Coordinates of C-alpha atoms (C1' of nucleotides) in Angstrom, one line a residue:
Chain A
M15 CA 21.9 -8.1 0.6
A16 CA 23.3 -4.9 -0.7
L17 CA 22.9 -1.6 1.1
R18 CA 20.4 0.8 -0.4
V19 CA 20.2 4.4 0.5
F20 CA 17.6 7.1 -0.2
N21 CA 19.5 9.9 -1.9
T22 CA 18.0 13.3 -1.6
L23 CA 19.9 14.1 -4.7
G24 CA 17.8 12.3 -7.3
G25 CA 15.0 11.5 -4.8
K26 CA 15.2 7.8 -4.8
K27 CA 16.8 4.8 -3.2
E28 CA 20.1 3.8 -4.7
R29 CA 22.5 1.0 -4.3
F30 CA 25.2 2.2 -1.9
E31 CA 28.6 2.1 -3.6
P32 CA 31.3 4.1 -1.9
L33 CA 33.8 5.9 -4.0
K34 CA 36.6 3.8 -2.6
P35 CA 35.6 0.2 -1.9
G36 CA 35.5 -0.6 1.8
R37 CA 35.8 3.0 2.8
V38 CA 33.1 5.5 3.8
R39 CA 33.7 9.2 4.3
M40 CA 30.7 11.0 5.8
Y41 CA 30.1 14.5 7.0
V42 CA 27.1 15.5 9.1
C43 CA 26.2 19.1 10.0
G44 CA 26.5 19.6 13.7
P45 CA 25.0 22.2 15.9
T46 CA 25.5 25.9 16.1
V47 CA 26.5 26.2 19.7
Y48 CA 24.4 29.0 21.1
D49 CA 21.9 27.1 23.2
N50 CA 21.2 23.7 24.7
C51 CA 20.3 20.9 22.4
H52 CA 16.7 19.9 21.9
I53 CA 15.1 16.6 21.0
G54 CA 15.4 17.4 17.3
H55 CA 19.1 17.6 17.6
A56 CA 19.0 14.3 19.4
R57 CA 17.2 12.7 16.5
S58 CA 19.6 13.9 13.9
V59 CA 22.7 13.0 16.0
V60 CA 21.3 9.6 17.0
V61 CA 20.2 8.7 13.5
F62 CA 23.6 9.4 12.0
D63 CA 25.3 7.7 15.0
V64 CA 23.3 4.6 14.1
I65 CA 24.2 4.9 10.4
A66 CA 27.9 5.2 11.3
R67 CA 27.7 2.3 13.7
Y68 CA 26.0 0.2 11.1
L69 CA 28.4 1.0 8.3
K70 CA 31.3 0.1 10.6
A71 CA 29.5 -3.2 11.5
K72 CA 29.3 -3.9 7.8
G73 CA 33.0 -3.7 7.7
Y74 CA 33.5 -0.3 6.2
D75 CA 36.4 1.9 7.3
V76 CA 34.3 4.9 8.3
T77 CA 35.6 8.5 8.6
Y78 CA 32.9 10.5 10.2
V79 CA 33.2 14.2 10.5
R80 CA 30.7 16.3 12.5
N81 CA 31.4 19.9 12.9
F82 CA 30.6 22.6 15.5
T83 CA 29.5 26.0 14.1
D84 CA 31.1 28.1 16.8
I85 CA 30.9 31.5 15.1
D86 CA 27.6 32.9 14.0
D87 CA 25.2 35.8 14.5
K88 CA 23.2 33.8 17.0
I89 CA 26.3 33.2 19.1
I90 CA 27.1 36.8 19.0
D91 CA 23.6 37.7 20.2
K92 CA 23.8 35.2 23.0
A93 CA 27.2 36.5 24.1
N94 CA 25.8 40.0 24.3
Q95 CA 22.8 38.8 26.1
L96 CA 24.9 36.9 28.7
G97 CA 27.7 39.4 28.8
M98 CA 30.2 36.7 27.8
D99 CA 32.5 36.6 24.9
C100 CA 31.6 34.4 22.0
K101 CA 34.3 31.9 22.6
A102 CA 33.1 31.2 26.1
V103 CA 29.5 30.9 24.8
A104 CA 30.6 28.3 22.2
E105 CA 32.6 26.4 24.7
K106 CA 29.8 26.3 27.2
Y107 CA 27.4 24.9 24.7
I108 CA 29.9 22.4 23.3
T109 CA 30.2 21.1 26.8
E110 CA 26.5 20.9 27.1
F111 CA 26.3 19.1 23.7
Y112 CA 28.7 16.5 24.9
K113 CA 26.9 16.1 28.2
D114 CA 23.6 15.4 26.4
M115 CA 25.1 13.2 23.6
D116 CA 27.3 11.2 26.0
A117 CA 24.2 10.6 28.1
L118 CA 22.4 9.4 25.0
N119 CA 25.3 7.0 24.3
V120 CA 26.3 8.7 21.1
E121 CA 29.7 7.7 19.9
R122 CA 32.2 10.5 19.1
A123 CA 32.7 11.2 15.4
T124 CA 36.2 10.6 14.0
I125 CA 36.8 14.3 13.6
E126 CA 34.8 17.1 15.2
P127 CA 36.1 20.3 13.7
K128 CA 35.2 23.9 14.7
A129 CA 34.7 26.7 12.2
T130 CA 36.9 29.1 14.1
E131 CA 39.9 26.7 13.8
H132 CA 39.6 26.6 10.0
I133 CA 39.6 30.3 9.1
N134 CA 42.6 29.9 6.8
Q135 CA 40.9 27.1 4.8
I136 CA 37.8 29.2 4.6
L137 CA 39.7 32.3 3.4
K138 CA 41.4 30.3 0.7
F139 CA 38.1 28.9 -0.5
V140 CA 36.5 32.3 -0.7
E141 CA 39.4 33.7 -2.6
K142 CA 39.1 30.9 -5.1
L143 CA 35.5 31.6 -5.6
I144 CA 36.3 35.2 -6.3
Q145 CA 39.0 34.2 -8.7
K146 CA 36.8 31.9 -10.6
G147 CA 34.1 34.6 -10.8
F148 CA 31.5 32.9 -8.6
A149 CA 31.7 35.5 -5.9
Y150 CA 31.7 39.2 -5.7
R151 CA 32.6 41.8 -3.1
I152 CA 30.5 44.5 -1.7
N153 CA 32.7 46.6 0.5
G154 CA 33.8 44.2 3.3
D155 CA 31.3 41.5 2.4
V156 CA 31.7 38.7 -0.1
Y157 CA 28.7 37.1 -1.7
Y158 CA 28.3 34.0 -3.8
S159 CA 26.4 34.6 -7.0
V160 CA 23.9 31.8 -7.4
E161 CA 23.2 32.6 -11.0
K162 CA 26.8 31.7 -11.9
F163 CA 26.2 28.1 -10.9
K164 CA 24.0 26.6 -13.5
E165 CA 23.0 23.6 -11.4
Y166 CA 21.8 25.7 -8.5
G167 CA 18.8 24.0 -7.0
K168 CA 19.5 20.5 -8.0
L169 CA 19.4 19.1 -4.5
S170 CA 16.2 20.7 -3.3
G171 CA 14.5 20.5 -6.7
R172 CA 13.8 24.2 -7.0
R173 CA 14.6 26.7 -9.7
L174 CA 15.6 30.3 -9.0
E175 CA 12.9 31.6 -11.3
D176 CA 10.1 29.7 -9.4
M177 CA 11.3 30.9 -6.0
E178 CA 11.4 34.5 -6.9
A179 CA 7.6 34.5 -7.5
G180 CA 6.6 34.4 -3.8
A181 CA 10.0 34.7 -2.2
R182 CA 10.1 35.8 1.3
V183 CA 13.7 36.6 1.2
D184 CA 15.1 39.8 2.6
I185 CA 15.6 42.3 -0.1
D186 CA 19.1 43.6 -0.2
E187 CA 19.5 45.9 -3.1
R188 CA 23.2 45.4 -3.3
K189 CA 22.9 41.7 -4.0
R190 CA 22.7 40.6 -7.6
N191 CA 20.1 38.0 -6.8
P192 CA 18.1 37.7 -3.6
F193 CA 19.4 34.2 -3.1
D194 CA 23.0 35.2 -3.2
F195 CA 24.5 34.3 0.2
V196 CA 27.3 35.7 2.2
L197 CA 30.6 34.0 2.2
W198 CA 32.5 36.5 4.3
K199 CA 30.8 39.0 6.5
S200 CA 32.4 42.2 7.6
S201 CA 32.4 42.7 11.4
K202 CA 31.1 45.5 13.5
P203 CA 33.3 46.9 16.3
G204 CA 33.3 44.5 19.2
E205 CA 32.4 41.5 17.2
P206 CA 34.8 38.6 16.8
A207 CA 36.8 39.1 13.7
W208 CA 39.6 37.7 11.6
E209 CA 41.8 39.4 9.1
S210 CA 41.0 38.9 5.5
P211 CA 41.8 40.5 2.1
W212 CA 38.4 42.2 2.4
G213 CA 38.9 43.6 5.9
M214 CA 38.1 42.3 9.3
G215 CA 35.2 39.9 9.3
R216 CA 33.9 36.4 9.9
P217 CA 32.9 33.5 7.7
G218 CA 29.3 33.0 6.5
W219 CA 27.5 29.9 7.6
H220 CA 27.6 27.7 4.5
I221 CA 31.3 28.1 3.7
E222 CA 32.6 26.4 6.9
C223 CA 31.1 23.1 6.0
T224 CA 32.5 23.3 2.5
A225 CA 36.0 24.2 3.7
M226 CA 36.1 21.7 6.5
S227 CA 34.7 18.8 4.6
K228 CA 37.2 19.3 1.9
E229 CA 40.0 19.5 4.5
Y230 CA 39.1 16.2 6.0
L231 CA 37.3 14.2 3.3
G232 CA 38.5 15.7 0.1
E233 CA 36.7 17.3 -2.8
T234 CA 34.3 14.4 -3.3
F235 CA 33.1 12.1 -0.5
D236 CA 30.4 9.6 0.1
I237 CA 27.7 10.8 2.5
H238 CA 26.6 14.2 3.7
G239 CA 23.8 14.3 6.2
G240 CA 21.7 16.6 8.4
G241 CA 18.2 17.5 9.2
K242 CA 15.7 18.0 6.4
D243 CA 15.6 21.7 6.9
L244 CA 19.2 22.0 5.9
C245 CA 18.5 20.7 2.5
F246 CA 17.7 24.3 1.4
P247 CA 19.5 26.6 1.4
H248 CA 22.4 25.2 3.5
H249 CA 23.2 22.1 1.5
E250 CA 22.3 23.6 -1.8
N251 CA 24.8 26.3 -1.1
E252 CA 27.4 23.9 0.0
I253 CA 27.1 22.1 -3.4
A254 CA 27.3 25.4 -5.2
Q255 CA 30.4 26.5 -3.4
S256 CA 32.2 23.2 -3.6
E257 CA 31.4 22.2 -7.2
S258 CA 32.1 25.6 -8.6
V259 CA 35.6 25.4 -7.2
S260 CA 36.3 21.7 -7.7
E261 CA 34.3 21.1 -10.9
K262 CA 33.6 17.7 -9.5
L263 CA 30.7 16.1 -7.8
F264 CA 30.7 17.2 -4.1
V265 CA 28.8 14.4 -2.4
K266 CA 27.5 11.1 -3.7
Y267 CA 24.7 10.4 -1.2
W268 CA 22.7 13.1 0.6
I269 CA 20.8 11.9 3.6
H270 CA 18.3 14.0 5.5
N271 CA 16.4 13.1 8.6
G272 CA 12.8 14.2 9.4
F273 CA 11.6 16.4 12.2
V274 CA 10.4 15.7 15.7
N275 CA 6.9 17.0 16.5
I276 CA 5.8 17.6 20.1
N277 CA 2.2 16.5 20.7
H278 CA 1.4 16.7 17.0
E279 CA 2.8 20.2 16.8
K280 CA 5.9 21.5 15.1
M281 CA 8.6 22.3 17.6
S282 CA 9.1 26.0 17.2
K283 CA 10.2 29.1 19.0
S284 CA 6.8 30.8 18.5
L285 CA 5.0 27.9 20.2
G286 CA 7.6 27.8 22.9
N287 CA 7.5 24.0 22.9
F288 CA 11.2 23.3 22.5
L289 CA 12.0 20.1 24.4
M290 CA 15.5 20.1 25.6
I291 CA 17.4 16.8 25.8
K292 CA 18.4 17.3 29.4
D293 CA 14.7 17.7 30.4
V294 CA 13.6 14.6 28.5
L295 CA 16.4 12.7 30.2
K296 CA 15.1 13.7 33.7
K297 CA 12.1 11.6 32.9
Y298 CA 13.2 8.9 30.6
H299 CA 16.2 6.5 30.4
P300 CA 18.5 7.5 27.6
E301 CA 18.0 4.1 25.9
T302 CA 14.2 4.7 26.1
V303 CA 14.7 7.9 24.2
R304 CA 16.9 6.2 21.6
L305 CA 14.5 3.3 21.1
F306 CA 11.7 5.9 20.6
L307 CA 13.7 7.9 18.1
L308 CA 14.6 4.8 16.1
S309 CA 11.1 3.4 16.1
N310 CA 10.1 5.4 13.1
H311 CA 11.9 5.5 9.8
Y312 CA 14.5 8.3 9.9
R313 CA 13.0 10.2 7.0
S314 CA 9.4 10.3 8.5
P315 CA 8.3 12.8 11.0
I316 CA 8.1 11.5 14.6
D317 CA 5.7 12.6 17.2
F318 CA 7.0 13.0 20.7
T319 CA 4.3 12.2 23.2
D320 CA 4.3 10.8 26.7
Q321 CA 2.4 7.8 25.4
A322 CA 5.0 7.1 22.7
L323 CA 7.8 7.3 25.3
D324 CA 6.0 5.2 27.8
E325 CA 5.6 2.5 25.1
A326 CA 9.3 2.7 24.3
R327 CA 10.0 2.3 28.0
I328 CA 7.8 -0.7 28.3
G329 CA 9.5 -2.2 25.2
L330 CA 13.0 -1.6 26.6
D331 CA 12.0 -3.2 29.9
K332 CA 10.7 -6.2 28.0
I333 CA 14.0 -6.7 26.2
Y334 CA 16.1 -6.3 29.4
A335 CA 13.8 -8.7 31.2
L336 CA 14.5 -11.3 28.5
L337 CA 18.2 -10.7 28.8
E338 CA 18.0 -11.1 32.5
R339 CA 15.9 -14.3 32.1
I340 CA 18.5 -15.8 29.8
E341 CA 21.3 -15.1 32.2
N342 CA 19.3 -16.6 35.1
E343 CA 18.0 -19.6 33.3
I344 CA 20.8 -20.7 31.1
G345 CA 23.6 -18.7 32.4
V346 CA 24.7 -17.2 29.1
K347 CA 27.2 -14.4 29.4
P348 CA 27.4 -11.9 26.6
D349 CA 29.6 -13.3 24.0
K350 CA 30.4 -11.0 21.2
A351 CA 32.7 -13.5 19.5
L352 CA 29.8 -15.8 18.8
E353 CA 29.0 -15.8 15.1
S354 CA 26.0 -13.8 14.0
G355 CA 22.8 -15.8 13.4
E356 CA 19.5 -15.6 11.7
C357 CA 18.1 -12.7 13.8
W358 CA 21.1 -10.5 13.0
Q359 CA 20.7 -11.4 9.3
R360 CA 17.1 -10.3 9.4
F361 CA 18.0 -7.1 11.2
S362 CA 20.8 -6.5 8.8
D363 CA 18.4 -6.9 5.8
A364 CA 16.1 -4.3 7.3
M365 CA 19.0 -1.9 7.9
D366 CA 20.3 -2.5 4.4
D367 CA 17.0 -1.1 3.1
D368 CA 17.7 2.6 3.8
F369 CA 18.6 2.1 7.4
N370 CA 15.1 0.9 8.3
S371 CA 15.6 0.8 12.1
A372 CA 11.8 0.6 12.6
R373 CA 11.6 -2.7 10.9
G374 CA 14.8 -3.7 12.6
I375 CA 13.1 -3.1 16.0
G376 CA 10.2 -5.2 15.0
I377 CA 12.6 -8.0 14.3
L378 CA 14.2 -7.4 17.7
F379 CA 10.8 -8.0 19.4
D380 CA 10.2 -11.0 17.3
T381 CA 13.5 -12.5 18.6
V382 CA 12.6 -11.7 22.2
R383 CA 9.3 -13.5 21.8
S384 CA 10.9 -16.5 20.2
I385 CA 13.4 -17.0 23.0
N386 CA 10.7 -16.5 25.7
R387 CA 8.7 -19.1 23.9
L388 CA 11.6 -21.5 23.8
L389 CA 12.3 -21.0 27.5
D390 CA 8.6 -21.4 28.4
Q391 CA 8.4 -24.7 26.7
K392 CA 11.4 -26.4 28.2
K393 CA 11.2 -24.9 31.6
N394 CA 12.8 -27.6 33.6
D395 CA 14.9 -29.1 30.9
V396 CA 17.2 -26.8 29.0
S397 CA 18.6 -29.1 26.4
P398 CA 22.0 -28.3 24.8
E399 CA 20.2 -27.7 21.6
I400 CA 17.9 -25.0 23.2
K401 CA 20.9 -23.6 24.9
K402 CA 22.6 -23.2 21.6
I403 CA 19.7 -21.4 19.9
A404 CA 19.2 -19.2 22.9
R405 CA 22.9 -18.3 23.0
S406 CA 22.9 -17.4 19.3
H407 CA 19.8 -15.3 19.6
H408 CA 21.1 -13.7 22.7
A409 CA 24.3 -12.7 20.9
D410 CA 22.3 -11.3 18.0
I411 CA 20.2 -9.2 20.3
L412 CA 23.2 -7.7 21.9
R413 CA 24.7 -7.1 18.5
I414 CA 21.6 -5.3 17.4
G415 CA 21.7 -3.3 20.6
G416 CA 25.2 -2.3 19.7
I417 CA 23.9 -0.8 16.4
L418 CA 20.9 0.9 18.0
G419 CA 23.0 2.1 20.9
I420 CA 20.8 0.3 23.5
L421 CA 21.1 -2.7 25.8
N422 CA 24.4 -1.3 27.0
E423 CA 23.8 -2.1 30.6
Q424 CA 23.8 -5.3 32.6
P425 CA 20.1 -6.2 32.9
K426 CA 20.5 -6.5 36.7
V427 CA 22.0 -3.1 36.9
Y428 CA 19.4 -1.6 34.6
F429 CA 16.6 -2.8 36.8
E430 CA 18.4 -1.9 40.0
K431 CA 19.0 1.6 38.9
K432 CA 15.4 2.0 37.8
Q433 CA 14.3 0.7 41.2
T434 CA 16.6 3.0 43.1
R435 CA 15.5 6.0 41.1
V436 CA 11.8 5.4 41.6
L437 CA 12.1 4.4 45.2
E438 CA 14.0 7.7 45.9
Q439 CA 11.4 9.6 44.0
K440 CA 8.6 8.1 46.0
S441 CA 10.8 7.9 49.2
I442 CA 10.2 4.3 49.8
D443 CA 12.8 2.2 51.7
S444 CA 13.6 -1.1 50.0
E445 CA 14.2 -2.6 53.4
V446 CA 10.5 -2.2 54.1
I447 CA 9.6 -3.9 50.9
D448 CA 11.9 -6.9 51.7
Q449 CA 10.3 -7.1 55.2
M450 CA 6.8 -7.1 53.7
I451 CA 7.8 -9.8 51.2
K452 CA 9.2 -11.9 54.0
E453 CA 6.0 -11.5 56.0
R454 CA 4.0 -12.5 53.0
D455 CA 6.2 -15.5 52.4
R456 CA 5.4 -16.7 55.9
A457 CA 1.7 -16.2 55.3
R458 CA 1.9 -18.1 52.0
K459 CA 3.6 -21.0 53.7
D460 CA 0.8 -21.1 56.2
K461 CA -1.6 -20.9 53.2
N462 CA -3.0 -17.7 54.7
W463 CA -3.9 -16.4 51.3
K464 CA -5.9 -13.6 52.6
K465 CA -3.1 -12.0 54.5
A466 CA -0.7 -12.7 51.6
D467 CA -2.9 -10.9 49.2
Q468 CA -3.4 -8.1 51.5
I469 CA 0.3 -7.5 51.7
R470 CA 0.6 -7.8 47.9
N471 CA -2.1 -5.1 47.5
Q472 CA -0.3 -2.9 49.9
L473 CA 2.8 -3.2 47.8
A474 CA 0.8 -2.7 44.7
D475 CA -0.4 0.6 46.1
M476 CA 3.3 1.6 46.3
N477 CA 3.7 0.6 42.7
I478 CA 5.6 -2.6 43.6
I479 CA 4.7 -5.5 41.5
L480 CA 5.5 -9.0 42.9
E481 CA 6.5 -12.0 40.8
D482 CA 6.2 -15.4 42.6
R483 CA 8.7 -17.7 41.0
A484 CA 10.0 -21.2 41.7
E485 CA 13.2 -19.7 43.1
G486 CA 11.4 -17.2 45.3
T487 CA 9.5 -13.9 45.1
T488 CA 11.0 -11.0 43.2
W489 CA 9.6 -7.5 42.7
K490 CA 9.6 -4.9 40.1
I491 CA 8.7 -1.3 40.3
K492 CA 6.2 0.4 38.0
D493 CA 7.6 3.7 36.9
T494 CA 5.0 6.0 35.5
Chain B
rG14 C1' 2.7 31.5 -5.6
rG15 C1' 6.8 27.5 -6.1
rC16 C1' 8.7 22.6 -4.4
rG17 C1' 8.1 18.2 -1.6
rG18 C1' 5.9 14.7 1.8
rC19 C1' 2.1 11.9 4.2
rA20 C1' -3.0 9.2 4.7
rU21 C1' -2.3 1.3 6.9
rA22 C1' -6.7 -1.7 13.1
rG23 C1' -8.6 1.8 19.4
rC24 C1' -3.4 4.1 19.3
rC25 C1' 2.0 4.0 17.4
rA26 C1' 4.1 1.8 13.2
rA27 C1' 6.8 -1.4 8.9
rG28 C1' 5.6 -2.7 4.2
rU29 C1' 10.8 -2.9 -1.9
rG30 C1' 3.3 -5.6 -7.6
rG31 C1' 2.3 -11.7 -5.4
rU32 C1' -2.1 -11.7 -1.2
rA33 C1' -1.3 -6.9 5.5
rA34 C1' 5.9 -7.2 10.3
rG35 C1' 6.2 -5.4 15.1
rG36 C1' 4.8 -2.7 19.6
rC37 C1' 1.0 -0.6 23.0
rA38 C1' -4.0 -1.1 24.7
rG39 C1' -8.3 -4.7 24.9
rC40 C1' -10.6 -9.6 25.2
rG41 C1' -10.2 -15.1 25.8
rG42 C1' -6.8 -19.1 27.2
rU43 C1' -2.1 -21.8 29.3
rC44 C1' 0.7 -21.3 33.9
rU45 C1' -0.4 -19.7 39.2
rG46 C1' -3.4 -20.7 45.8
rC47 C1' -4.8 -16.1 43.4
rA48 C1' -1.8 -12.8 40.8
rA49 C1' 2.5 -11.0 38.0
rA50 C1' 5.8 -12.2 34.2
rA51 C1' 6.0 -15.1 29.8
rC52 C1' 3.6 -17.8 26.1
rC53 C1' -0.8 -19.1 22.8
rG54 C1' -5.3 -17.4 20.4
rC55 C1' -8.6 -13.3 18.8
rU56 C1' -8.9 -8.0 17.2
rA57 C1' -7.7 -4.5 9.2
rU58 C1' -11.2 -9.6 3.3
rU59 C1' -8.5 -4.6 3.9
rC60 C1' -4.5 -0.1 3.4
rA61 C1' -8.5 8.3 2.8
rC62 C1' -11.8 8.3 -1.8
rC63 C1' -12.6 7.6 -7.3
rA64 C1' -10.9 5.8 -11.8
rG65 C1' -7.0 3.2 -14.7
rU66 C1' -2.6 -0.2 -15.8
rU67 C1' -1.9 -5.5 -14.6
rC68 C1' -3.3 -12.5 -14.2
rG69 C1' -2.5 -9.8 -9.6
rA70 C1' -2.0 -3.0 -6.5
rA71 C1' -1.4 -0.8 0.3
rU72 C1' 2.5 -0.7 -3.3
rC73 C1' 2.5 1.8 -10.3
rU74 C1' -0.5 6.0 -13.2
rG75 C1' -4.2 10.0 -13.2
rG76 C1' -7.8 12.6 -10.4
rU77 C1' -10.4 14.1 -5.6
rU78 C1' -10.3 15.1 -0.4
rG79 C1' -7.7 15.9 4.2
rC80 C1' -3.2 16.8 6.9
rC81 C1' 2.0 18.4 7.1
rG82 C1' 6.8 20.4 5.8
rC83 C1' 10.3 23.6 3.1
rC84 C1' 10.9 28.2 0.3
rU85 C1' 13.3 33.0 6.6
rC86 C1' 17.7 31.3 11.7
rC87 C1' 16.3 26.2 12.6
rA88 C1' 18.0 19.0 13.4

RNA sequence: GGCGGCAUAGCCAAGUGGUAAGGCAGCGGUCUGCAAAACCGCUAUUCACCAGUUCGAAUCUGGUUGCCGCCUCCA
């Protein structure tokens, strides 16, 4: 099946055909590093991480660029507030970004450029825009003139005339049009500044992505992504800048991810309900968070609630339990060399349909159920044929996990870590549990069911759930 | 004011004109000393509402209602 992608430019699903066969060049807008990352950043980064992983799995040679905006008014404000210099602020939050994203098992992009390291490219771009008559100077500032670009608004589907009606845009009398945006901003004393033909200053926000994407991906490339909110004005402005210089199509496919709501509410500063990744990770396993984020289609809004995360956690446990069961019962070791089977094919079909990870996860659970069923039926007699099917499905599950960025741990380790964590939280000694289980075993051998059940109830009160199996009693911890 | 999106079971959610994936919760069953886990079965004649197109619509068109987003820094 051919990959189809919803293109914001045009507003419909299109067959994905990269400019150069076999090669994908993509650019995703990264964070402005002035604060910790919240769960909304996580969604965007995870979604594009999965897209990049999937494209690679399909055999494309992927060049993935994700930038850091490391100079910006908000960074300057933060620096003043903390009494630090801007560079230190940016570095601090880049470190935090990596901490969060590494924890979430996000792969590094191919190139992760910073705005401040591309000032020359930015200056050249601004000069060209002035030369070509798309930009104008007001003292030390340079503005882009949106009226000069006749296709302005083609991405977000708005027209300059319509927007002016109820525009809530700051009125700057000096600008020719309220939607003109700054390319180069003159600096006040004490602010970070670079020399330019227009005096000391710093780049405007939109220009950096334009300059850096051109630097690494060329004038036209395949995919440009980011959160839905970036569609206007950021990406609209990027198109204007790029295409007015290159006179070529800037980007073939625009991909925008939806927002994360918190308990049915928009995440916003005024509501004070920003959920930081590091706080979420205190409570939930990173793979739980990924499974949750990928369980809705990337363009739909997703609602962060404890219930939703608990369900994701239960689902993840279920998959890991199946992996552990396979290893125990038929001794299959992960084998990535094994050819992909039917489950991978179904998953891949789902992903081919505009990266429908939600449908893909449904297929993952389907697969889990079918293996459990297989192993239930032939409990004592695992035939070579069943072994073969189980191995194939097992390999497919791991392959799917590799795209979603989950199932990265050994099942045994996954459950042990969980146990250790919860036991510590509740300050329970696992020795005590083992002792109690031994005592219960003796009671069971004597068919003293009353005592055995009493011990089990005691353990249940400690959130320890017993499983009596043929090989012996095992226990799992209920984390709530 | 302009632009866009969404509405599918108790909850979450996929659904690409051909007869409603998957998950959670619930109920019944298999297994078990009893449980747990796993599996099986049941839980939407119906997809906000009203028209229309079609042999056929959750899917397309028009309208109504209700939510939401963007247009201002924002993933």
